Coordinates of C-alpha atoms in Angstrom, one line a residue:
X7 CA -59.4 -16.4 74.8
X8 CA -60.6 -17.8 77.9
X9 CA -60.0 -16.6 81.4
X10 CA -61.8 -19.4 83.2
X11 CA -60.4 -20.3 86.7
X12 CA -60.1 -23.6 88.6
X13 CA -63.5 -22.8 90.2
X14 CA -65.2 -22.9 86.8
X15 CA -63.4 -26.0 85.6
X16 CA -64.1 -28.0 88.8
X17 CA -67.7 -26.8 88.8
X18 CA -68.2 -27.9 85.1
X19 CA -66.6 -31.3 85.9
X20 CA -69.0 -31.8 88.8
X21 CA -72.0 -30.8 86.8
X22 CA -71.1 -33.3 83.9
X23 CA -70.6 -36.1 86.5
X24 CA -74.0 -35.3 88.0
X25 CA -75.6 -35.3 84.5
X26 CA -74.2 -38.8 83.8
X27 CA -75.2 -40.2 87.2
X28 CA -78.6 -38.8 87.1
X29 CA -79.1 -39.9 83.5
X30 CA -78.3 -43.5 84.5
X31 CA -80.6 -43.3 87.5
X32 CA -83.4 -41.9 85.5
X33 CA -83.0 -44.3 82.4
X34 CA -82.5 -47.5 84.2
X35 CA -84.0 -47.0 87.7
X36 CA -86.7 -44.5 87.2
X37 CA -85.3 -42.1 89.7
X38 CA -86.1 -38.3 89.5
X39 CA -89.5 -38.3 87.9
X40 CA -88.3 -35.8 85.2
X41 CA -89.3 -38.1 82.3
X42 CA -92.7 -39.7 81.6
X43 CA -94.8 -41.0 78.7
X44 CA -96.0 -37.4 78.1
X45 CA -92.4 -36.0 77.8
X46 CA -90.5 -33.9 80.3
X47 CA -92.0 -32.9 83.7
X48 CA -90.6 -29.3 83.6
X49 CA -91.4 -28.7 87.5
X50 CA -89.3 -31.7 88.4
X51 CA -86.6 -30.8 86.0
X52 CA -86.3 -27.2 87.4
X53 CA -86.0 -28.7 90.9
X54 CA -83.5 -31.2 89.9
X55 CA -81.4 -28.7 88.0
X56 CA -81.6 -26.2 90.9
X57 CA -80.3 -28.7 93.4
X58 CA -77.6 -30.2 91.3
X59 CA -76.5 -26.8 90.0
X60 CA -76.0 -25.4 93.5
X61 CA -74.3 -28.6 94.6
X62 CA -71.7 -28.2 91.8
X63 CA -70.8 -24.7 92.7
X64 CA -70.7 -25.4 96.5
X65 CA -68.2 -28.3 95.9
X66 CA -65.9 -26.0 93.9
X67 CA -66.2 -23.4 96.7
X68 CA -65.4 -25.7 99.5
X69 CA -62.2 -27.2 97.8
X70 CA -61.1 -23.8 96.4
X71 CA -58.4 -23.1 99.0
X72 CA -56.9 -26.6 98.9
X73 CA -56.8 -26.5 95.0
X74 CA -55.3 -23.1 95.0
X75 CA -52.5 -24.2 97.3
X76 CA -51.9 -27.3 95.2
X77 CA -51.9 -25.6 91.8
X78 CA -49.7 -22.7 92.7
X79 CA -47.3 -24.4 95.1
X80 CA -48.2 -21.9 97.8
X81 CA -46.2 -22.3 101.0
X82 CA -48.2 -21.1 103.9
X83 CA -46.2 -19.3 106.5
X84 CA -46.7 -21.2 109.7
X85 CA -43.8 -19.5 111.7
X86 CA -42.1 -16.5 110.1
X87 CA -38.5 -17.2 109.2
X88 CA -37.4 -13.8 108.2
X89 CA -38.3 -10.1 108.5
X90 CA -40.3 -10.2 105.2
X91 CA -42.5 -13.1 106.3
X92 CA -43.0 -11.4 109.7
X93 CA -44.0 -8.1 108.0
X94 CA -46.5 -10.0 105.7
X95 CA -48.2 -11.6 108.7
X96 CA -48.3 -8.3 110.7
X97 CA -49.7 -6.4 107.7
X98 CA -52.4 -8.9 106.9
X99 CA -53.3 -9.2 110.6
X100 CA -53.8 -5.5 110.9
X101 CA -56.0 -5.2 107.8
X102 CA -58.0 -8.2 108.7
X103 CA -58.8 -6.6 112.1
X104 CA -59.7 -3.3 110.3
X105 CA -62.5 -5.2 108.3
X106 CA -63.4 -7.4 111.2
X107 CA -62.6 -10.8 109.8
X108 CA -60.5 -13.7 111.2
X109 CA -56.9 -13.8 110.3
X110 CA -56.4 -15.6 106.9
X111 CA -53.7 -17.9 106.1
X112 CA -50.8 -16.1 104.5
X113 CA -48.6 -17.8 101.9
X114 CA -45.9 -17.2 99.2
X115 CA -45.8 -18.9 95.8
X116 CA -42.9 -19.1 93.5
X117 CA -43.6 -17.0 90.4
X118 CA -41.3 -14.5 88.8
X119 CA -44.2 -12.2 87.9
X120 CA -45.7 -9.9 90.6
X121 CA -49.1 -11.3 91.5
X122 CA -51.2 -12.3 94.4
X123 CA -54.6 -14.0 95.1
X124 CA -57.1 -14.7 97.8
X125 CA -59.6 -17.6 98.1
X126 CA -61.5 -19.7 100.6
X127 CA -65.0 -20.9 101.2
X128 CA -65.5 -18.5 104.1
X129 CA -64.3 -15.0 104.9
X130 CA -63.1 -16.3 108.2
X131 CA -61.3 -19.3 106.7
X132 CA -59.4 -17.6 103.8
X133 CA -56.0 -17.7 102.3
X134 CA -54.0 -14.6 101.0
X135 CA -50.9 -15.4 99.0
X136 CA -48.3 -13.3 97.1
X137 CA -45.8 -14.2 94.5
X138 CA -42.0 -14.2 95.0
X139 CA -41.9 -11.8 92.1
X140 CA -44.2 -9.4 93.7
X141 CA -42.1 -9.2 96.9
X142 CA -38.9 -8.6 94.7
X143 CA -40.3 -6.0 92.4
X144 CA -42.6 -3.9 94.5
X145 CA -42.0 -1.4 97.4
X146 CA -43.4 -2.1 100.8
X147 CA -46.2 0.5 100.2
X148 CA -47.2 -1.3 97.0
X149 CA -47.3 -4.6 98.6
X150 CA -49.3 -3.3 101.4
X151 CA -51.9 -2.0 98.9
X152 CA -51.9 -5.5 97.1
X153 CA -52.5 -7.2 100.5
X154 CA -55.3 -4.7 101.2
X155 CA -56.9 -5.4 97.8
X156 CA -56.9 -9.2 98.4
X157 CA -58.4 -8.6 101.9
X158 CA -61.0 -6.6 100.1
X159 CA -61.9 -9.8 98.1
X160 CA -62.2 -11.8 101.4
X161 CA -64.2 -9.1 103.4
X162 CA -66.6 -8.6 100.4
X163 CA -67.3 -12.3 100.4
X164 CA -66.5 -12.5 96.7
X165 CA -66.0 -16.3 96.6
X166 CA -69.4 -17.0 98.2
X167 CA -71.1 -14.6 95.9
X168 CA -69.3 -16.2 93.0
X169 CA -70.5 -19.6 94.1
X170 CA -74.2 -18.4 94.3
X171 CA -74.0 -16.7 90.9
X172 CA -72.4 -19.9 89.4
X173 CA -75.1 -22.1 91.1
X174 CA -77.9 -20.2 89.5
X175 CA -76.2 -20.2 86.1
X176 CA -75.6 -24.1 86.5
X177 CA -79.4 -24.5 87.1
X178 CA -80.2 -22.6 83.9
X179 CA -77.5 -24.4 81.9
X180 CA -78.7 -27.8 83.0
X181 CA -82.3 -27.0 82.4
X182 CA -81.9 -25.7 78.9
X183 CA -79.5 -28.4 78.1
X184 CA -82.0 -31.0 79.0
X185 CA -84.8 -29.3 77.0
X186 CA -82.6 -29.2 73.9
X187 CA -81.5 -32.9 74.6
X188 CA -85.2 -33.9 74.7
X189 CA -85.9 -31.9 71.5
X190 CA -83.1 -33.6 69.6
X191 CA -84.0 -37.0 71.0
X192 CA -87.6 -36.7 69.8
X193 CA -87.1 -35.0 66.4
X194 CA -83.7 -36.0 65.1
X195 CA -83.4 -39.5 66.7
X196 CA -87.2 -40.1 66.4
X197 CA -87.4 -41.7 69.9
X198 CA -91.1 -42.3 70.7
X199 CA -90.5 -44.4 73.7
X200 CA -91.7 -43.6 77.2
X201 CA -88.2 -42.5 78.4
X202 CA -85.3 -40.7 77.0
X203 CA -83.0 -42.3 74.5
X204 CA -79.3 -42.1 73.6
X205 CA -79.8 -38.8 71.7
X206 CA -81.1 -37.1 74.8
X207 CA -78.1 -38.1 77.0
X208 CA -75.4 -37.3 74.4
X209 CA -76.9 -33.9 73.6
X210 CA -77.5 -33.0 77.2
X211 CA -73.9 -33.6 78.1
X212 CA -72.7 -31.7 75.0
X213 CA -74.9 -28.7 75.7
X214 CA -73.9 -28.8 79.3
X215 CA -70.4 -28.1 78.2
X216 CA -71.2 -25.6 75.4
X217 CA -73.8 -23.6 77.3
X218 CA -71.7 -23.7 80.5
X219 CA -68.7 -22.2 78.5
X220 CA -70.9 -19.4 77.0
X221 CA -72.5 -18.7 80.4
X222 CA -69.1 -18.2 81.9
X223 CA -69.1 -14.7 80.4
X224 CA -71.5 -13.8 83.2
X225 CA -69.3 -15.1 85.7
X226 CA -66.4 -13.3 84.2
X227 CA -68.5 -9.9 84.2
X228 CA -68.8 -10.4 88.0
X229 CA -65.1 -11.2 88.2
X230 CA -64.3 -7.8 86.6
X231 CA -66.8 -6.1 88.8
X232 CA -65.3 -7.5 92.0
X233 CA -61.7 -6.3 91.0
X234 CA -63.0 -2.7 91.1
X235 CA -64.6 -3.2 94.4
X236 CA -61.4 -4.9 95.8
X237 CA -59.4 -2.0 94.4
X238 CA -61.7 0.4 96.4
X239 CA -61.0 -1.6 99.6
X240 CA -57.2 -1.4 98.9
X241 CA -57.6 2.4 98.7
X242 CA -59.4 2.4 102.0
X243 CA -57.1 0.2 104.0
X244 CA -53.8 1.4 102.5
X245 CA -54.4 4.6 100.6
X246 CA -55.6 5.5 97.2
X247 CA -52.3 6.7 96.1
X248 CA -50.6 3.4 97.2
X249 CA -53.3 1.4 95.5
X250 CA -52.7 3.3 92.2
X251 CA -48.9 2.9 92.4
X252 CA -49.4 -0.8 92.9
X253 CA -51.6 -1.2 89.9
X254 CA -49.2 0.9 87.8
X255 CA -46.3 -1.4 89.0
X256 CA -48.2 -4.4 87.4
X257 CA -48.0 -2.9 83.8
X258 CA -44.6 -4.6 83.0
X259 CA -46.2 -7.9 83.9
X260 CA -49.4 -7.2 81.8
X261 CA -47.3 -6.8 78.8
X262 CA -46.1 -10.4 79.0
X263 CA -47.9 -13.8 78.8
X264 CA -49.5 -14.6 82.2
X265 CA -47.4 -17.1 84.2
X266 CA -50.1 -17.8 86.6
X267 CA -51.5 -21.4 86.4
X268 CA -54.6 -21.3 84.1
X269 CA -56.6 -22.5 87.1
X270 CA -55.8 -19.5 89.1
X271 CA -56.0 -16.6 86.6
X272 CA -59.5 -15.5 87.7
X273 CA -58.4 -15.1 91.3
X274 CA -55.2 -13.2 90.8
X275 CA -54.7 -9.4 91.2
X276 CA -53.2 -9.2 87.7
X277 CA -53.7 -10.8 84.3
X278 CA -51.2 -11.0 81.5
X279 CA -51.4 -9.7 78.1
X280 CA -54.6 -10.6 76.3
X281 CA -54.7 -11.1 72.4
X282 CA -57.1 -12.4 69.9
X283 CA -60.5 -11.6 68.7
X284 CA -62.2 -8.8 70.5
X285 CA -65.1 -11.2 71.8
X286 CA -62.4 -12.4 74.1
X287 CA -62.9 -9.3 76.4
X288 CA -66.2 -11.0 77.4
X289 CA -64.1 -13.7 79.1
X290 CA -61.6 -11.5 80.7
X291 CA -61.3 -12.1 84.5
X292 CA -59.9 -8.6 85.1
X293 CA -60.5 -5.1 83.7
X294 CA -57.5 -3.4 82.1
X295 CA -55.2 -1.6 84.5
X296 CA -56.0 1.7 82.7
X297 CA -59.7 1.2 83.6
X298 CA -58.9 0.3 87.1
X299 CA -56.6 3.2 87.7
X300 CA -59.1 5.6 86.2
X301 CA -61.9 4.3 88.4
X302 CA -59.7 4.8 91.6
X303 CA -58.9 8.3 90.5
X304 CA -62.5 9.1 90.8
X305 CA -63.0 7.3 94.0
X306 CA -62.8 9.2 97.3
X307 CA -62.2 6.6 100.3
X308 CA -63.3 9.3 102.8
X309 CA -66.8 9.5 101.2
X310 CA -67.4 5.8 100.9

């Protein structure tokens, strides 16, 4: 049911670690000023959650490229060894110049399904990678459109925007998790002390995870939105016809289980077949190919 990428998983892990550390500092060393004899200081709690929430998402952002290379086994093209690699470098370079960004790293990862992704903490420090299956199954025009789509993600600053959205969501998740934790601690565990008890810490961590999962639906909504925007950039840089043909060429892969690592599904151009209860659509990282192609047919690059 979930389409939660490595960014979200890393972010959640950082938040849980921060929650534990802050809980220890607050309980035993009085650090933070969130708790007092009168209960929670909501202003202090909001500031703490805002700072820690943004830190979690920023850590995820800064290590995104390194983790992408590691999880997919992407081999960055340092010096082209054949005509295909040279063409990939030249095409990405041309597209990067067209949108006024620095040349991204270009790589290939071993995956039989046609796919590609872009990531990086800065649009001038990005990585664009394509699968071996994509190079084998698509025409040069279709690959050009896929590369343009990925350059669109980079030029639009999608990773940075994603990090900012995730940071705000983190803050709300941590804030409400601690309010719920305090309520459970006081009413269920009957803690009447000056500081938080075990019920507060356990409940807060559990709610960090549960609310974080539910809130990921917002992040996935943005992920679906950014796919439409990247498709439009693909139509601008390559052509609308090439972009539509590239998406259409992904249909066979969409009918099979996704072979991309779970950690990278949200960042890929295509997602595999989705099954299960309909609420799973809230957690899809990608719109359907039919929706994407329909949107492109209505899009006129010359008027954008």
